[in-house]
Coordinates of C-alpha atoms in Angstrom, one line a residue:
M1 CA 4.7 11.5 12.2
G2 CA 3.6 9.4 9.2
I3 CA -0.1 7.7 10.4
Q4 CA -1.9 7.5 13.8
F5 CA -4.9 6.1 14.9
K6 CA -6.8 7.1 17.7
Q7 CA -9.7 4.4 18.8
V8 CA -10.7 4.1 15.6
T9 CA -13.6 2.0 15.4
K10 CA -15.5 -0.3 12.1
R11 CA -19.0 -1.6 11.6
Y12 CA -20.3 -2.6 8.7
G13 CA -24.4 -2.0 8.9
G14 CA -26.0 -0.8 11.4
A15 CA -25.5 -0.3 15.4
D16 CA -26.3 -3.8 16.1
S17 CA -23.5 -5.1 13.7
P18 CA -20.3 -6.2 15.0
L19 CA -16.8 -4.5 14.9
V20 CA -14.6 -5.3 12.6
V21 CA -11.9 -3.3 14.0
Q22 CA -12.2 -2.5 17.9
G23 CA -10.8 0.7 19.3
I24 CA -7.2 0.2 17.7
D25 CA -3.9 2.3 18.3
F26 CA -1.0 2.6 16.3
V27 CA 1.7 4.9 14.9
V28 CA 3.2 4.3 11.5
P29 CA 6.7 6.4 11.4
K30 CA 7.0 8.8 8.5
G31 CA 9.3 7.3 6.0
S32 CA 9.1 3.5 8.0
L33 CA 8.1 0.2 5.4
T34 CA 5.4 -0.9 7.9
T35 CA 3.3 -4.3 7.7
I36 CA -0.1 -5.2 8.9
L37 CA -0.4 -8.9 9.8
G38 CA -2.9 -10.8 10.8
P39 CA -5.6 -14.1 9.6
S40 CA -7.7 -13.6 6.5
G41 CA -10.8 -11.3 7.3
C42 CA -9.0 -9.9 11.1
G43 CA -9.4 -6.2 9.7
K44 CA -6.4 -5.4 7.5
T45 CA -7.6 -4.2 4.6
T46 CA -10.6 -2.4 5.8
T47 CA -7.9 -0.1 7.9
L48 CA -6.3 0.3 4.9
R49 CA -9.4 1.6 3.2
M50 CA -9.9 3.7 5.9
I51 CA -6.7 6.1 5.9
A52 CA -7.1 6.1 2.1
G53 CA -10.4 7.5 2.6
L54 CA -12.4 4.7 1.2
E55 CA -14.0 3.5 4.1
A56 CA -15.4 6.2 6.8
P57 CA -14.2 4.9 10.3
T58 CA -17.4 4.6 13.0
G59 CA -15.5 6.0 15.6
G60 CA -12.0 7.5 16.3
Q61 CA -9.6 9.4 14.7
I62 CA -7.3 9.4 12.0
S63 CA -4.3 11.6 11.5
I64 CA -1.7 11.6 8.2
D65 CA 1.0 14.0 9.3
G66 CA -0.7 15.4 11.8
V67 CA -3.3 16.1 10.4
D68 CA -7.0 15.3 11.1
V69 CA -8.2 13.6 7.8
T70 CA -11.1 11.4 9.9
H71 CA -13.6 12.9 7.3
L72 CA -11.2 14.4 4.5
G73 CA -12.2 11.9 0.9
P74 CA -9.5 10.5 -0.8
S75 CA -8.7 13.4 -2.7
E76 CA -8.0 15.4 0.2
R77 CA -5.6 12.9 1.3
N78 CA -2.0 12.9 -0.7
V79 CA -2.4 8.8 -0.2
S80 CA -2.0 6.0 -2.9
M81 CA -3.4 2.5 -2.4
V82 CA -2.1 -0.3 -5.1
F83 CA -4.9 -2.6 -5.0
Q84 CA -4.7 -6.6 -5.9
S85 CA -6.5 -6.3 -9.1
Y86 CA -4.0 -3.4 -10.4
A87 CA -7.0 -1.9 -11.9
L88 CA -4.5 -1.3 -15.4
F89 CA -6.5 0.3 -18.4
P90 CA -6.0 -2.6 -20.6
H91 CA -6.0 -0.7 -23.8
M92 CA -3.4 2.2 -22.5
N93 CA 0.1 1.5 -23.3
V94 CA 2.7 2.2 -20.1
I95 CA 2.9 5.6 -20.1
G96 CA -0.7 6.3 -21.1
N97 CA -1.8 4.7 -18.0
V98 CA 0.7 6.5 -15.7
R99 CA 0.0 9.8 -17.2
Y100 CA -4.0 9.3 -17.5
G101 CA -4.6 10.5 -13.8
L102 CA -2.8 14.0 -14.6
D103 CA -4.5 14.3 -17.6
V104 CA -7.9 13.8 -16.0
S105 CA -6.5 16.2 -13.4
G106 CA -5.8 19.0 -16.3
V107 CA -2.0 18.8 -15.5
H108 CA -0.3 19.9 -18.8
K109 CA 0.8 17.6 -21.4
T110 CA 4.8 18.3 -20.9
E111 CA 4.5 18.1 -17.5
A112 CA 2.8 14.8 -17.4
L113 CA 4.7 13.6 -19.1
E114 CA 7.5 14.2 -18.0
R115 CA 6.2 13.2 -14.4
A116 CA 5.3 9.8 -15.8
H117 CA 8.4 9.3 -17.3
K118 CA 9.8 10.1 -14.3
S119 CA 7.7 7.8 -11.8
L120 CA 8.6 4.6 -14.4
A121 CA 12.4 5.0 -14.0
L122 CA 12.0 5.1 -10.4
V123 CA 10.0 1.5 -10.5
G124 CA 12.7 0.0 -13.2
L125 CA 9.8 0.2 -16.3
A126 CA 11.8 2.9 -18.3
G127 CA 12.1 2.1 -21.9
Y128 CA 8.5 0.3 -21.4
E129 CA 6.6 3.0 -22.6
E130 CA 4.5 2.2 -25.0
R131 CA 4.0 -1.4 -24.6
L132 CA 0.4 -2.6 -23.6
P133 CA -0.1 -3.9 -19.7
S134 CA -0.7 -7.4 -21.2
E135 CA 3.1 -7.1 -23.5
L136 CA 4.2 -7.1 -19.2
S137 CA 5.0 -9.9 -16.5
G138 CA 3.1 -9.9 -13.5
G139 CA 5.9 -8.5 -11.4
Q140 CA 6.0 -5.5 -14.1
Q141 CA 2.2 -5.2 -14.3
Q142 CA 2.7 -4.6 -10.4
Q143 CA 5.7 -2.0 -10.9
L144 CA 3.3 0.0 -13.5
A145 CA 0.7 0.3 -10.5
I146 CA 3.0 1.3 -8.3
G147 CA 4.4 3.8 -10.8
R148 CA 0.9 4.8 -11.5
A149 CA 0.0 5.6 -8.0
M150 CA 3.9 7.4 -7.0
V151 CA 3.1 10.1 -10.3
G152 CA 1.0 12.0 -8.1
G153 CA 4.2 12.5 -5.5
P154 CA 2.3 10.9 -2.9
D155 CA 3.8 11.1 0.8
L156 CA 1.8 7.6 1.5
M157 CA 1.6 4.8 -0.2
L158 CA -1.0 1.2 0.8
L159 CA -0.4 -1.8 -0.6
D160 CA -3.1 -4.6 -0.3
E161 CA -1.6 -7.9 -0.9
P162 CA 1.3 -7.0 -3.5
S163 CA 2.2 -10.2 -4.2
E164 CA -0.8 -11.6 -5.3
G165 CA -0.9 -13.2 -8.6
I166 CA 3.2 -13.3 -8.5
Q167 CA 5.6 -15.4 -9.8
P168 CA 7.3 -16.8 -6.0
S169 CA 10.8 -16.1 -8.1
I170 CA 10.7 -12.4 -8.1
V171 CA 9.0 -11.6 -4.6
K172 CA 12.3 -10.6 -3.7
E173 CA 12.8 -8.0 -6.4
I174 CA 9.3 -6.6 -5.7
A175 CA 10.6 -6.3 -2.4
R176 CA 13.8 -4.4 -3.5
N177 CA 11.8 -2.1 -6.1
I178 CA 9.7 -0.9 -2.9
K179 CA 12.7 -0.5 -0.9
R180 CA 14.7 1.3 -3.6
L181 CA 11.5 3.6 -3.5
N182 CA 11.6 4.7 0.1
A183 CA 15.1 5.2 -0.3
E184 CA 15.1 7.3 -2.9
T185 CA 12.3 9.4 -2.4
G186 CA 11.4 9.0 2.2
L187 CA 7.7 7.5 0.5
T188 CA 5.6 6.0 3.8
V189 CA 4.7 2.6 2.7
L190 CA 2.3 0.8 4.7
F191 CA 1.4 -2.9 3.3
V192 CA -0.8 -6.1 4.2
E193 CA 0.1 -9.4 3.2
Q194 CA 0.2 -13.1 3.5
N195 CA 3.2 -14.0 1.2
L196 CA 6.3 -14.8 4.4
D197 CA 8.9 -14.1 1.9
L198 CA 7.8 -10.2 1.0
I199 CA 6.9 -9.9 4.5
V200 CA 10.3 -10.8 5.8
N201 CA 11.9 -9.3 2.3
L202 CA 10.3 -6.0 2.7
A203 CA 8.8 -5.1 6.6
Q204 CA 10.9 -3.2 9.3
R205 CA 8.1 -3.1 11.8
G206 CA 4.6 -4.1 11.6
F207 CA 1.3 -4.5 13.5
V208 CA -0.3 -8.0 14.2
I209 CA -4.2 -7.8 14.8
D210 CA -6.6 -10.5 15.8
K211 CA -10.6 -10.3 15.9
G212 CA -10.4 -6.8 14.7
R213 CA -7.8 -5.9 17.8
I214 CA -4.2 -4.9 17.6
I215 CA -2.3 -7.7 19.9
A216 CA 1.4 -6.9 19.4
E217 CA 3.4 -4.1 17.7
V218 CA 7.1 -6.3 16.4
G219 CA 10.1 -4.7 15.8
P220 CA 13.1 -5.4 13.1
D221 CA 14.1 -8.7 14.6
D222 CA 10.7 -9.8 15.1
I223 CA 10.0 -9.3 11.4
K224 CA 12.3 -11.2 10.4
D225 CA 11.5 -14.2 12.2
R226 CA 9.7 -16.5 9.9
E227 CA 8.8 -18.5 12.5
K228 CA 6.9 -15.8 14.2
V229 CA 5.3 -14.1 10.8
K230 CA 4.1 -17.7 10.6
K231 CA 1.9 -17.6 13.1
W232 CA 0.7 -13.9 13.5
L233 CA -0.6 -15.3 10.0
A234 CA -2.2 -17.9 11.1
L235 CA -3.8 -16.6 14.0

């Protein structure tokens, strides 16, 4: 089992504040490529942040690989999240960005370097180690952000609109890279996205959220139907 939500709710503010996420239940199978679909403001990113431990649910239970993580902090979950901004260190080169988390965690320099090189190879950036983020294309910066997230060996990766700011011409390349990572490592990937091309080229399955509630669970055939996906994104 990958991720399981049981009657998870979330509100910001006091008890009189409206629920942003309204008692949702779902299971994301381990090793799957799953997307959360819905219009802006429906609770998609809040759901990702609760899985990552960046937001605490108001109620309900969140489990990852059968372990209740509802009240655990981000560092206590083997989860990585890639944000829209990528949050790369502009003054560090590519290899420095990837190994930074290992260095501050006290991993030995030799091991950190070895793991960083392996991670860069996984995302197709071998040979770019000495470049600065500003010397990379938008797509390469996204690959770098994923490589940095991969270096710790997570069981689960969360992506918040991975195509944001990326040229349309390389969206399919992004999908290929993530699918290759999934195939080679068994990584579970859950992502939020508004780009139709990335959704239909990457996702195997999905959930549709509207006003904080799951209104549909969709399989491979539906997720490849562009007209259906358009409708779900525009609810």
